[in-house]
Amino acid sequence: MKKQNLFFVAAATLVFTSCEKTEIKEVEKIVYAEQAGTLALSFDARYADADFELNKKYPHQLVNSNGTYDLEFEFSRLRYWVSNVKLVDKDNKEHAIPDSYYLVEETNEIAVQHLVGGEKYPATKREEVTIKDIPSGEYKAIKFSIGVDQKYNDNIALTAGELGSLNGMGVSDGWMWFTSYKFLTLAGTIYWAEGTPNSKALSWETGSNELFDGAEKTVELTTPLKIDAQNSGKVLFNVDVKELISATDLPWVNNSIGQNKKDLMIAFRDAFLSKSLTFKEAGSVSVEAD
């Protein structure tokens, strides 16, 4: 009888302990949710010192081995994928943000050629993305890539974050038979200030799994960024479109960059990552309680 009683006591203790652990886990989930914060990434498009605008001519003096030339650039589209966001805390631990795929864009209306009925992608301007459920902590750096990793780039029917065959660049900016994503696009018109012919279409694009390697950018913050339920974070970047033109010293000749010009695609990607996209500032903002 004593042994039997001991068995029941042990079983009851086990059940109680199990329930207690379950309750602790549930409490931990609640506490974590309450402590999580948000982070905004803002990408301010510029042309040198001026604000970037579509359908506006910007002067550009081109200097190369052949001489000095006065050109003008008028843009109709700037789009790129920001993906695989990671935050580095003060202890050097990386926190990967799940499903972090965001389309940043400034574009005129685009005809969607592979859909029937004359559908059009509307004129859109989006320079800021907001990431929720950031673990509470202090972060000293941020990492992200420009483009889409192979898993999703090889199958645009898969969805994650803002990816999907009926979203953004999947709809109107896919390669050939819409089997993969364009990572970065710049489109518009180049003009000679003087000369004939006086204009050419500008179409610069990057993509392919191979170009995703090397597409990550690491930004060290000047001071640690505190993020929690009471403090939301914000990181501001400048995107200087004029610096993108430095991808080639022959933009009139290389007015079209795509899959058949790998070296120029790499130069275009690298110009964006190392020259055009620059860190401006970061800070935390107190969140007012409801």
Short mmCIF file of C-alpha atoms in Angstrom, two decimals, residues 11-277:
data_model
loop_
_atom_site.label_atom_id
_atom_site.label_comp_id
_atom_site.label_asym_id
_atom_site.label_seq_id
_atom_site.Cartn_x
_atom_site.Cartn_y
_atom_site.Cartn_z
CA ALA A 11 2.60 10.70 -10.60
CA ALA A 12 0.74 13.70 -9.21
CA THR A 13 4.02 15.54 -8.71
CA LEU A 14 5.04 14.76 -12.30
CA VAL A 15 1.72 16.02 -13.66
CA PHE A 16 1.91 19.17 -11.55
CA THR A 17 5.50 19.80 -12.62
CA SER A 18 4.58 19.23 -16.27
CA CYS A 19 1.67 21.66 -16.02
CA GLU A 20 3.88 24.15 -14.24
CA LYS A 21 6.49 23.97 -17.01
CA THR A 22 3.78 24.40 -19.64
CA GLU A 23 2.44 27.43 -17.80
CA ILE A 24 5.95 28.88 -17.56
CA LYS A 25 6.43 28.45 -21.29
CA GLU A 26 3.12 30.17 -21.99
CA VAL A 27 4.09 33.03 -19.69
CA GLU A 28 7.44 33.29 -21.46
CA LYS A 29 5.64 33.60 -24.78
CA ILE A 30 3.43 36.38 -23.43
CA VAL A 31 6.36 38.24 -21.88
CA TYR A 32 8.36 37.90 -25.11
CA ALA A 33 5.45 39.26 -27.16
CA GLU A 34 5.06 42.19 -24.78
CA GLN A 35 8.76 43.02 -24.97
CA ALA A 36 9.12 42.78 -28.76
CA GLY A 37 9.46 46.02 -30.70
CA THR A 38 9.45 47.37 -34.24
CA LEU A 39 12.15 48.60 -36.59
CA ALA A 40 11.66 50.92 -39.56
CA LEU A 41 14.14 50.93 -42.44
CA SER A 42 13.94 54.11 -44.54
CA PHE A 43 15.61 54.43 -47.95
CA ASP A 44 15.65 58.06 -49.08
CA ALA A 45 16.25 58.24 -52.83
CA ARG A 46 18.37 61.22 -53.90
CA TYR A 47 20.12 62.51 -56.98
CA ALA A 48 23.28 64.06 -55.52
CA ASP A 49 21.95 66.84 -53.26
CA ALA A 50 18.46 66.91 -54.78
CA ASP A 51 15.45 64.81 -53.97
CA PHE A 52 14.94 61.98 -56.47
CA GLU A 53 11.88 62.39 -58.66
CA LEU A 54 10.55 60.44 -61.59
CA ASN A 55 9.92 62.15 -64.95
CA LYS A 56 12.40 64.91 -64.20
CA LYS A 57 15.62 65.57 -66.13
CA TYR A 58 18.87 65.61 -64.15
CA PRO A 59 22.08 66.99 -65.67
CA HIS A 60 25.10 64.71 -65.69
CA GLN A 61 28.58 65.55 -66.90
CA LEU A 62 30.27 62.40 -68.10
CA VAL A 63 34.06 62.28 -68.10
CA ASN A 64 35.84 59.28 -69.61
CA SER A 65 38.89 58.50 -71.73
CA ASN A 66 37.16 59.86 -74.81
CA GLY A 67 36.41 63.28 -73.37
CA THR A 68 33.76 65.23 -71.46
CA TYR A 69 30.08 65.03 -72.37
CA ASP A 70 26.94 66.73 -71.11
CA LEU A 71 24.06 64.31 -70.66
CA GLU A 72 20.68 64.34 -68.99
CA PHE A 73 18.93 61.44 -67.26
CA GLU A 74 15.19 61.13 -66.78
CA PHE A 75 14.02 58.18 -64.68
CA SER A 76 10.79 56.20 -64.78
CA ARG A 77 11.63 53.39 -62.35
CA LEU A 78 13.83 52.47 -59.38
CA ARG A 79 13.07 49.14 -57.66
CA TYR A 80 14.98 46.68 -55.52
CA TRP A 81 14.45 43.85 -53.08
CA VAL A 82 15.72 44.21 -49.51
CA SER A 83 15.97 40.74 -47.99
CA ASN A 84 17.45 38.47 -45.34
CA VAL A 85 17.59 41.14 -42.66
CA LYS A 86 19.76 40.37 -39.64
CA LEU A 87 20.37 42.42 -36.52
CA VAL A 88 23.63 42.15 -34.61
CA ASP A 89 23.32 42.78 -30.88
CA LYS A 90 25.95 44.27 -28.56
CA ASP A 91 27.21 40.74 -27.79
CA ASN A 92 27.81 40.06 -31.52
CA LYS A 93 24.90 37.63 -31.74
CA GLU A 94 22.99 37.74 -35.03
CA HIS A 95 19.19 37.75 -35.02
CA ALA A 96 17.75 36.78 -38.42
CA ILE A 97 14.32 38.25 -39.21
CA PRO A 98 12.05 35.51 -40.60
CA ASP A 99 10.51 36.04 -44.05
CA SER A 100 12.17 39.42 -44.45
CA TYR A 101 11.59 40.26 -48.11
CA TYR A 102 10.61 43.84 -48.90
CA LEU A 103 10.14 45.65 -52.20
CA VAL A 104 11.37 49.25 -52.17
CA GLU A 105 10.31 51.15 -55.25
CA GLU A 106 9.51 54.35 -57.02
CA THR A 107 7.88 53.61 -60.35
CA ASN A 108 5.50 54.91 -62.96
CA GLU A 109 2.55 52.76 -63.99
CA ILE A 110 3.74 49.49 -65.55
CA ALA A 111 1.83 47.33 -68.03
CA VAL A 112 1.73 43.67 -66.91
CA GLN A 113 2.37 41.98 -70.22
CA HIS A 114 1.94 38.33 -69.19
CA LEU A 115 -1.59 38.90 -67.87
CA VAL A 116 -4.61 39.30 -70.13
CA GLY A 117 -7.04 42.17 -69.91
CA GLY A 118 -4.54 45.03 -69.96
CA GLU A 119 -3.77 44.93 -66.24
CA LYS A 120 -1.35 47.54 -65.00
CA TYR A 121 0.82 47.84 -61.92
CA PRO A 122 -0.01 51.27 -60.45
CA ALA A 123 2.46 54.09 -60.02
CA THR A 124 3.99 53.50 -56.59
CA LYS A 125 6.42 55.14 -54.20
CA ARG A 126 7.63 53.21 -51.19
CA GLU A 127 10.80 54.16 -49.32
CA GLU A 128 10.15 52.71 -45.87
CA VAL A 129 9.49 49.23 -44.52
CA THR A 130 8.43 48.36 -40.98
CA ILE A 131 9.57 45.13 -39.34
CA LYS A 132 7.57 43.88 -36.35
CA ASP A 133 8.35 41.46 -33.51
CA ILE A 134 11.99 42.47 -33.11
CA PRO A 135 13.38 40.77 -29.96
CA SER A 136 14.03 43.20 -27.14
CA GLY A 137 17.68 44.24 -27.09
CA GLU A 138 20.40 46.68 -28.08
CA TYR A 139 21.72 46.34 -31.62
CA LYS A 140 24.97 47.70 -32.99
CA ALA A 141 24.75 46.63 -36.65
CA ILE A 142 22.32 45.57 -39.33
CA LYS A 143 22.85 43.26 -42.30
CA PHE A 144 20.67 42.74 -45.36
CA SER A 145 20.92 41.69 -48.98
CA ILE A 146 19.76 43.25 -52.22
CA GLY A 147 17.96 40.55 -54.15
CA VAL A 148 16.31 37.20 -53.50
CA ASP A 149 18.05 34.02 -52.32
CA GLN A 150 18.06 30.89 -54.47
CA LYS A 151 15.22 29.02 -52.75
CA TYR A 152 12.67 31.65 -53.71
CA ASN A 153 14.40 32.97 -56.81
CA ASP A 154 14.14 29.52 -58.41
CA ASN A 155 10.42 29.29 -57.74
CA ILE A 156 8.47 32.54 -57.72
CA ALA A 157 5.29 30.59 -56.92
CA LEU A 158 6.58 30.29 -53.35
CA THR A 159 5.52 33.02 -50.96
CA ALA A 160 7.43 34.58 -48.08
CA GLY A 161 7.21 38.11 -46.81
CA GLU A 162 6.29 40.18 -49.85
CA LEU A 163 7.50 37.60 -52.37
CA GLY A 164 5.11 35.88 -54.73
CA SER A 165 4.31 35.63 -58.41
CA LEU A 166 1.45 38.12 -58.03
CA ASN A 167 3.39 40.63 -55.96
CA GLY A 168 5.53 43.56 -57.04
CA MET A 169 8.47 42.61 -59.21
CA GLY A 170 7.11 39.09 -59.57
CA VAL A 171 4.24 40.56 -61.57
CA SER A 172 5.89 43.18 -63.72
CA ASP A 173 9.63 42.74 -63.42
CA GLY A 174 10.55 39.09 -63.88
CA TRP A 175 13.20 37.67 -66.15
CA MET A 176 12.09 36.26 -69.48
CA TRP A 177 9.30 33.78 -68.69
CA PHE A 178 8.88 35.13 -65.16
CA THR A 179 10.88 32.29 -63.64
CA SER A 180 12.98 34.43 -61.30
CA TYR A 181 13.19 37.90 -59.80
CA LYS A 182 15.01 41.00 -60.85
CA PHE A 183 16.98 42.20 -57.83
CA LEU A 184 17.55 45.84 -58.80
CA THR A 185 16.18 47.87 -61.71
CA LEU A 186 16.74 51.41 -62.95
CA ALA A 187 14.88 52.61 -66.03
CA GLY A 188 14.31 55.83 -67.91
CA THR A 189 15.81 57.84 -70.76
CA ILE A 190 19.27 59.23 -71.49
CA TYR A 191 19.54 62.50 -73.43
CA TRP A 192 22.43 64.23 -75.12
CA ALA A 193 22.35 67.88 -74.13
CA GLU A 194 23.51 68.42 -77.74
CA GLY A 195 23.85 65.91 -80.56
CA THR A 196 22.00 63.38 -82.70
CA PRO A 197 20.40 61.00 -81.89
CA ASN A 198 19.39 62.92 -78.81
CA SER A 199 17.88 60.15 -76.65
CA LYS A 200 18.09 56.46 -75.78
CA ALA A 201 16.08 54.24 -73.46
CA LEU A 202 17.85 53.35 -70.20
CA SER A 203 17.23 49.85 -68.82
CA TRP A 204 19.62 48.56 -66.14
CA GLU A 205 18.84 45.36 -64.24
CA THR A 206 20.52 42.79 -62.02
CA GLY A 207 19.47 39.27 -61.08
CA SER A 208 20.45 35.55 -60.99
CA ASN A 209 21.50 33.33 -58.10
CA GLU A 210 25.13 33.94 -58.88
CA LEU A 211 24.78 37.66 -58.30
CA PHE A 212 23.06 37.12 -54.95
CA ASP A 213 26.43 36.02 -53.56
CA GLY A 214 28.18 39.22 -52.61
CA ALA A 215 24.94 41.20 -52.42
CA GLU A 216 24.94 41.55 -48.62
CA LYS A 217 25.58 44.90 -46.96
CA THR A 218 26.68 45.34 -43.34
CA VAL A 219 26.05 48.66 -41.64
CA GLU A 220 27.70 49.50 -38.32
CA LEU A 221 25.54 51.87 -36.29
CA THR A 222 27.24 54.84 -34.65
CA THR A 223 25.50 54.08 -31.33
CA PRO A 224 23.61 50.93 -30.24
CA LEU A 225 19.95 50.95 -31.17
CA LYS A 226 17.57 50.05 -28.33
CA ILE A 227 14.43 48.19 -29.40
CA ASP A 228 11.69 46.89 -27.12
CA ALA A 229 7.99 47.41 -26.45
CA GLN A 230 8.66 50.97 -25.27
CA ASN A 231 11.22 51.91 -27.91
CA SER A 232 10.89 51.46 -31.66
CA GLY A 233 13.98 51.75 -33.82
CA LYS A 234 14.57 53.52 -37.11
CA VAL A 235 17.52 53.33 -39.50
CA LEU A 236 17.81 55.86 -42.33
CA PHE A 237 19.75 55.31 -45.55
CA ASN A 238 20.47 57.55 -48.50
CA VAL A 239 20.18 56.06 -51.99
CA ASP A 240 22.03 58.32 -54.42
CA VAL A 241 20.87 57.48 -57.94
CA LYS A 242 23.64 59.61 -59.45
CA GLU A 243 26.18 57.21 -57.96
CA LEU A 244 24.47 54.33 -59.74
CA ILE A 245 25.43 55.86 -63.06
CA SER A 246 29.08 55.26 -62.15
CA ALA A 247 28.52 51.55 -62.86
CA THR A 248 29.85 52.29 -66.35
CA ASP A 249 31.77 55.18 -67.91
CA LEU A 250 29.92 54.51 -71.17
CA PRO A 251 26.23 54.82 -70.22
CA TRP A 252 25.25 55.90 -73.75
CA VAL A 253 26.78 52.72 -75.17
CA ASN A 254 25.73 50.53 -72.23
CA ASN A 255 22.22 51.92 -71.95
CA SER A 256 20.91 48.36 -71.57
CA ILE A 257 22.26 46.07 -68.83
CA GLY A 258 20.80 42.61 -68.31
CA GLN A 259 21.43 38.88 -68.22
CA ASN A 260 23.65 38.92 -71.31
CA LYS A 261 26.06 41.41 -69.68
CA LYS A 262 27.19 39.74 -66.48
CA ASP A 263 30.16 42.03 -65.81
CA LEU A 264 27.99 45.13 -66.08
CA MET A 265 25.33 43.57 -63.84
CA ILE A 266 28.02 43.01 -61.21
CA ALA A 267 29.27 46.58 -61.62
CA PHE A 268 25.70 47.88 -61.29
CA ARG A 269 25.10 45.80 -58.13
CA ASP A 270 28.40 46.87 -56.58
CA ALA A 271 27.80 50.53 -57.37
CA PHE A 272 24.50 50.31 -55.53
CA LEU A 273 25.94 48.55 -52.47
CA SER A 274 29.20 50.46 -52.09
CA LYS A 275 28.46 53.92 -53.50
CA SER A 276 24.75 54.60 -53.82
CA LEU A 277 23.38 53.03 -50.63
#
